[in-house]
Tab-separated table of C-alpha atoms in Angstrom:
chain	number	residue	atom	x	y	z
A	807	ASP	CA	-0.074	0.549	-0.003
A	808	ALA	CA	1.159	3.763	-0.492
A	809	GLY	CA	0.278	5.189	2.765
A	810	VAL	CA	-1.514	7.883	3.576
A	811	ILE	CA	-0.635	10.855	0.210
A	812	GLN	CA	-1.007	14.236	0.763
A	813	SER	CA	-0.836	16.764	-1.790
A	814	PRO	CA	1.119	19.516	-2.314
A	815	ARG	CA	3.554	18.940	-0.229
A	816	HIS	CA	4.709	22.572	-0.028
A	817	GLU	CA	2.203	25.491	-0.847
A	818	VAL	CA	3.004	28.935	-0.067
A	819	THR	CA	0.160	31.377	-1.305
A	820	GLU	CA	-0.800	34.930	-0.118
A	821	MET	CA	-2.613	36.315	2.427
A	822	GLY	CA	-6.647	35.950	1.235
A	823	GLN	CA	-5.902	33.733	-1.026
A	824	GLU	CA	-8.015	29.990	-0.876
A	825	VAL	CA	-5.725	27.222	-0.202
A	826	THR	CA	-6.740	24.037	-0.080
A	827	LEU	CA	-5.627	20.852	0.513
A	828	ARG	CA	-6.047	16.966	-0.113
A	829	CYS	CA	-5.711	13.779	1.054
A	830	LYS	CA	-5.705	9.723	0.167
A	831	PRO	CA	-6.087	7.780	3.126
A	832	ILE	CA	-5.006	3.702	2.809
A	833	SER	CA	-7.510	1.999	1.111
A	834	GLY	CA	-10.035	0.407	3.865
A	835	HIS	CA	-9.560	3.063	6.992
A	836	ASP	CA	-12.766	4.178	8.121
A	837	TYR	CA	-11.326	6.970	10.181
A	838	LEU	CA	-9.670	10.690	8.761
A	839	PHE	CA	-8.381	12.754	10.413
A	840	TRP	CA	-6.882	16.581	10.255
A	841	TYR	CA	-3.764	17.841	12.181
A	842	ARG	CA	-1.792	21.131	12.401
A	843	GLN	CA	1.688	21.011	13.999
A	844	THR	CA	3.639	23.871	14.345
A	845	MET	CA	6.502	25.150	17.340
A	846	MET	CA	3.877	27.404	19.174
A	847	ARG	CA	0.979	25.505	19.462
A	848	GLY	CA	2.120	21.389	18.579
A	849	LEU	CA	0.406	18.674	17.471
A	850	GLU	CA	-3.578	19.551	17.075
A	851	LEU	CA	-5.627	17.594	15.690
A	852	LEU	CA	-8.898	19.823	13.266
A	853	ILE	CA	-11.160	16.873	13.015
A	854	TYR	CA	-12.042	13.856	11.981
A	855	PHE	CA	-14.407	11.972	10.226
A	856	ASN	CA	-15.881	8.268	10.313
A	857	ASN	CA	-17.091	6.371	7.088
A	858	ASN	CA	-16.680	9.402	5.649
A	859	VAL	CA	-18.446	11.624	8.246
A	860	PRO	CA	-17.855	14.883	10.353
A	861	ILE	CA	-17.562	13.542	14.130
A	862	ASP	CA	-15.702	16.378	15.811
A	863	ASP	CA	-14.439	19.684	14.546
A	864	SER	CA	-14.116	20.925	17.991
A	865	GLY	CA	-11.207	21.877	16.299
A	866	MET	CA	-10.294	24.019	13.257
A	867	PRO	CA	-10.343	27.239	14.761
A	868	GLU	CA	-12.403	29.020	12.884
A	869	ASP	CA	-14.943	29.513	10.404
A	870	ARG	CA	-12.660	29.836	7.547
A	871	PHE	CA	-11.704	26.433	8.053
A	872	SER	CA	-13.770	23.206	6.779
A	873	ALA	CA	-12.970	20.280	5.265
A	874	LYS	CA	-14.853	17.752	3.460
A	875	MET	CA	-14.842	14.146	2.663
A	876	PRO	CA	-17.111	12.975	-0.683
A	877	ASN	CA	-16.433	9.444	-0.552
A	878	ALA	CA	-13.531	7.378	1.947
A	879	SER	CA	-10.475	7.841	-0.756
A	880	PHE	CA	-10.404	11.165	-0.818
A	881	SER	CA	-10.297	13.831	1.927
A	882	THR	CA	-10.129	18.192	1.895
A	883	LEU	CA	-8.832	20.469	3.827
A	884	LYS	CA	-9.775	24.416	3.129
A	885	ILE	CA	-8.739	27.472	4.339
A	886	GLN	CA	-10.706	30.748	2.820
A	887	PRO	CA	-9.182	32.847	3.406
A	888	SER	CA	-6.110	32.015	4.290
A	889	GLU	CA	-3.940	34.303	6.796
A	890	PRO	CA	-0.183	34.674	7.583
A	891	ARG	CA	-0.604	32.553	11.030
A	892	ASP	CA	-2.324	29.744	8.931
A	893	SER	CA	1.279	28.710	8.405
A	894	ALA	CA	1.852	25.439	9.646
A	895	VAL	CA	2.657	22.301	8.661
A	896	TYR	CA	-0.592	19.970	7.750
A	897	PHE	CA	-0.872	16.422	8.431
A	898	CYS	CA	-3.351	13.800	7.091
A	899	ALA	CA	-3.460	10.209	9.001
A	900	SER	CA	-6.351	7.508	8.903
A	901	SER	CA	-6.681	4.443	10.927
A	902	LEU	CA	-8.654	0.975	11.207
A	903	MET	CA	-10.625	1.416	13.752
A	904	GLY	CA	-10.772	-2.738	14.343
A	905	LEU	CA	-11.197	-5.319	16.742
A	906	ALA	CA	-9.219	-4.762	20.390
A	907	GLY	CA	-5.567	-6.362	19.605
A	908	GLY	CA	-5.395	-5.202	15.961
A	909	SER	CA	-4.728	-2.419	14.277
A	910	TYR	CA	-6.714	-0.345	16.813
A	911	ASN	CA	-6.836	3.464	17.351
A	912	GLU	CA	-3.820	2.838	15.823
A	913	GLN	CA	-2.633	5.794	13.078
A	914	PHE	CA	-0.897	6.364	10.085
A	915	PHE	CA	0.057	9.426	8.809
A	916	GLY	CA	0.848	10.375	5.635
A	917	PRO	CA	4.079	13.173	5.243
A	918	GLY	CA	2.261	16.550	5.799
A	919	THR	CA	1.722	20.040	3.917
A	920	ARG	CA	3.978	22.872	4.573
A	921	LEU	CA	1.270	26.210	4.029
A	922	THR	CA	3.150	28.936	4.538
A	923	VAL	CA	1.296	32.393	4.045
A	924	LEU	CA	2.709	35.069	2.944
B	997	ALA	CA	-10.647	13.812	30.474
B	998	GLN	CA	-8.077	12.057	28.829
B	999	SER	CA	-4.430	13.492	29.108
B	1000	VAL	CA	-0.469	12.840	28.085
B	1001	THR	CA	2.228	14.487	29.831
B	1002	GLN	CA	5.445	14.519	28.430
B	1003	PRO	CA	7.990	15.616	31.302
B	1004	ASP	CA	10.695	16.645	28.634
B	1005	ILE	CA	9.930	18.825	26.002
B	1006	HIS	CA	13.660	18.588	25.137
B	1007	ILE	CA	16.892	15.750	25.463
B	1008	THR	CA	20.795	15.349	24.756
B	1009	VAL	CA	21.720	11.977	24.971
B	1010	SER	CA	25.301	11.417	23.776
B	1011	GLU	CA	25.518	8.546	20.567
B	1012	GLY	CA	26.220	5.475	22.159
B	1013	ALA	CA	24.533	5.713	25.437
B	1014	SER	CA	21.589	5.064	26.670
B	1015	LEU	CA	17.993	6.888	27.041
B	1016	GLU	CA	14.464	7.033	28.533
B	1017	LEU	CA	11.756	9.662	26.909
B	1018	ARG	CA	9.533	9.857	29.719
B	1019	CYS	CA	5.178	9.438	28.298
B	1020	ASN	CA	2.831	9.846	32.210
B	1021	TYR	CA	-1.134	9.168	31.058
B	1022	SER	CA	-4.356	9.725	32.464
B	1023	TYR	CA	-6.980	7.529	31.652
B	1024	GLY	CA	-10.176	5.591	32.971
B	1025	ALA	CA	-10.065	3.004	31.385
B	1026	THR	CA	-7.233	0.021	29.826
B	1027	PRO	CA	-5.149	2.743	28.120
B	1028	TYR	CA	-3.945	1.700	23.971
B	1029	LEU	CA	-0.496	3.447	23.761
B	1030	PHE	CA	1.848	4.341	21.526
B	1031	TRP	CA	5.147	5.975	20.514
B	1032	TYR	CA	5.845	7.809	17.739
B	1033	VAL	CA	8.497	9.752	16.158
B	1034	GLN	CA	8.805	12.529	13.362
B	1035	SER	CA	12.123	13.201	11.931
B	1036	PRO	CA	12.741	16.778	10.650
B	1037	GLY	CA	10.401	17.440	6.908
B	1038	GLN	CA	8.599	13.658	8.254
B	1039	GLY	CA	5.638	12.606	8.981
B	1040	LEU	CA	4.987	10.664	12.137
B	1041	GLN	CA	6.006	7.674	11.869
B	1042	LEU	CA	5.332	4.563	14.903
B	1043	LEU	CA	7.191	3.134	16.766
B	1044	LEU	CA	5.230	0.899	19.096
B	1045	LYS	CA	2.303	0.455	20.657
B	1046	TYR	CA	0.843	-1.323	24.030
B	1047	PHE	CA	-2.898	-3.210	23.953
B	1048	SER	CA	-2.918	-5.739	26.393
B	1049	GLY	CA	-0.567	-8.322	27.941
B	1050	ASP	CA	3.593	-8.282	27.998
B	1051	THR	CA	3.834	-5.102	29.318
B	1052	LEU	CA	6.876	-4.600	27.952
B	1053	VAL	CA	7.638	-3.937	24.031
B	1054	GLN	CA	9.635	-4.456	21.786
B	1055	GLY	CA	9.442	-1.953	18.130
B	1056	ILE	CA	10.980	-0.728	15.405
B	1057	LYS	CA	14.752	0.514	15.430
B	1058	GLY	CA	15.686	-1.150	18.640
B	1059	PHE	CA	13.071	1.299	20.802
B	1060	GLU	CA	11.265	-0.569	24.063
B	1061	ALA	CA	8.580	0.856	26.250
B	1062	GLU	CA	7.037	-0.351	29.034
B	1063	PHE	CA	3.572	0.339	30.454
B	1064	LYS	CA	3.279	0.920	34.353
B	1065	ARG	CA	-0.668	0.571	35.489
B	1066	SER	CA	0.518	1.899	38.664
B	1067	GLN	CA	2.354	4.481	37.233
B	1068	SER	CA	0.285	5.347	34.841
B	1069	SER	CA	3.431	5.510	32.869
B	1070	PHE	CA	4.839	4.516	29.820
B	1071	ASN	CA	8.079	4.871	29.573
B	1072	LEU	CA	10.214	4.752	25.536
B	1073	ARG	CA	13.846	3.397	25.964
B	1074	LYS	CA	16.843	2.005	24.387
B	1075	PRO	CA	20.066	0.903	25.405
B	1076	SER	CA	22.089	2.244	22.772
B	1077	VAL	CA	21.125	5.872	20.684
B	1078	HIS	CA	22.544	5.947	17.038
B	1079	TRP	CA	22.920	9.642	15.887
B	1080	SER	CA	19.896	9.056	13.448
B	1081	ASP	CA	17.499	8.774	16.214
B	1082	ALA	CA	17.846	12.465	16.921
B	1083	ALA	CA	14.213	13.236	16.442
B	1084	GLU	CA	10.825	14.471	17.947
B	1085	TYR	CA	8.806	11.516	20.076
B	1086	PHE	CA	5.744	12.245	20.981
B	1087	CYS	CA	3.496	9.693	23.264
B	1088	ALA	CA	-0.162	9.108	22.387
B	1089	VAL	CA	-3.072	7.349	24.487
B	1090	GLY	CA	-5.969	6.253	22.241
B	1091	SER	CA	-9.636	6.245	22.976
B	1092	GLY	CA	-11.285	3.283	22.521
B	1093	ASN	CA	-15.140	4.628	21.817
B	1094	THR	CA	-13.744	7.632	19.268
B	1095	GLY	CA	-10.597	6.819	17.456
B	1096	LYS	CA	-9.198	9.552	18.484
B	1097	LEU	CA	-4.717	9.775	20.202
B	1098	ILE	CA	-5.057	12.567	22.772
B	1099	PHE	CA	-1.459	13.808	21.592
B	1100	GLY	CA	1.687	14.463	24.656
B	1101	GLN	CA	3.757	17.752	23.554
B	1102	GLY	CA	6.514	15.868	22.740
B	1103	THR	CA	10.169	15.573	23.753
B	1104	THR	CA	13.033	16.934	20.876
B	1105	LEU	CA	15.757	14.389	20.696
B	1106	GLN	CA	19.198	15.075	20.050
B	1107	VAL	CA	22.496	13.490	19.946
B	1108	LYS	CA	25.229	14.371	21.023
B	1109	PRO	CA	28.435	12.908	19.075
């Protein structure tokens, strides 16, 4: 398996522009997570999905952020409009909520998208 | 509420020396515990995990961790550190009912030659 795939790997944009980050989870996984990592705040969970349905978006910083999962193999995180304080590395992770003793809760991370907003 | 504490923000060890990274958790039920490693510019990679059974678990790259319920700890150890082990290490506890992982703040390991 190719693992979790994220695109783009790097994104540089100007303040006010719309940014869309993409994620393809591992095939067969039923959970998908979006994280943000910064030096100041560490690793933050933004939102997660179970079977394509958003379960908890309490980590989304504000209305400028939105996430969708139209099908089991694709998710997007959109920032509109972007601001310099959104500069961070954004990770997507997926997991399979299997039976205990298997891959229960283990999350597989993508390589991340480094976003720079000027 | 569930939480994970990694008391050491930054640790420096000499190459070849032993290593122990501390992790304390707060969780009401039997925890599912994980250690992840993040090399510079990379995503997080699973080192090892504990679900049940033997409290000493072996992972990749020569790492091991011991679950101590009485101390609510899951410390990561390696007998001899290599320069390539320099990275950030995250401890996490799984919330079995939600699918979420609760991560600690991370410990940055620096290895001196």
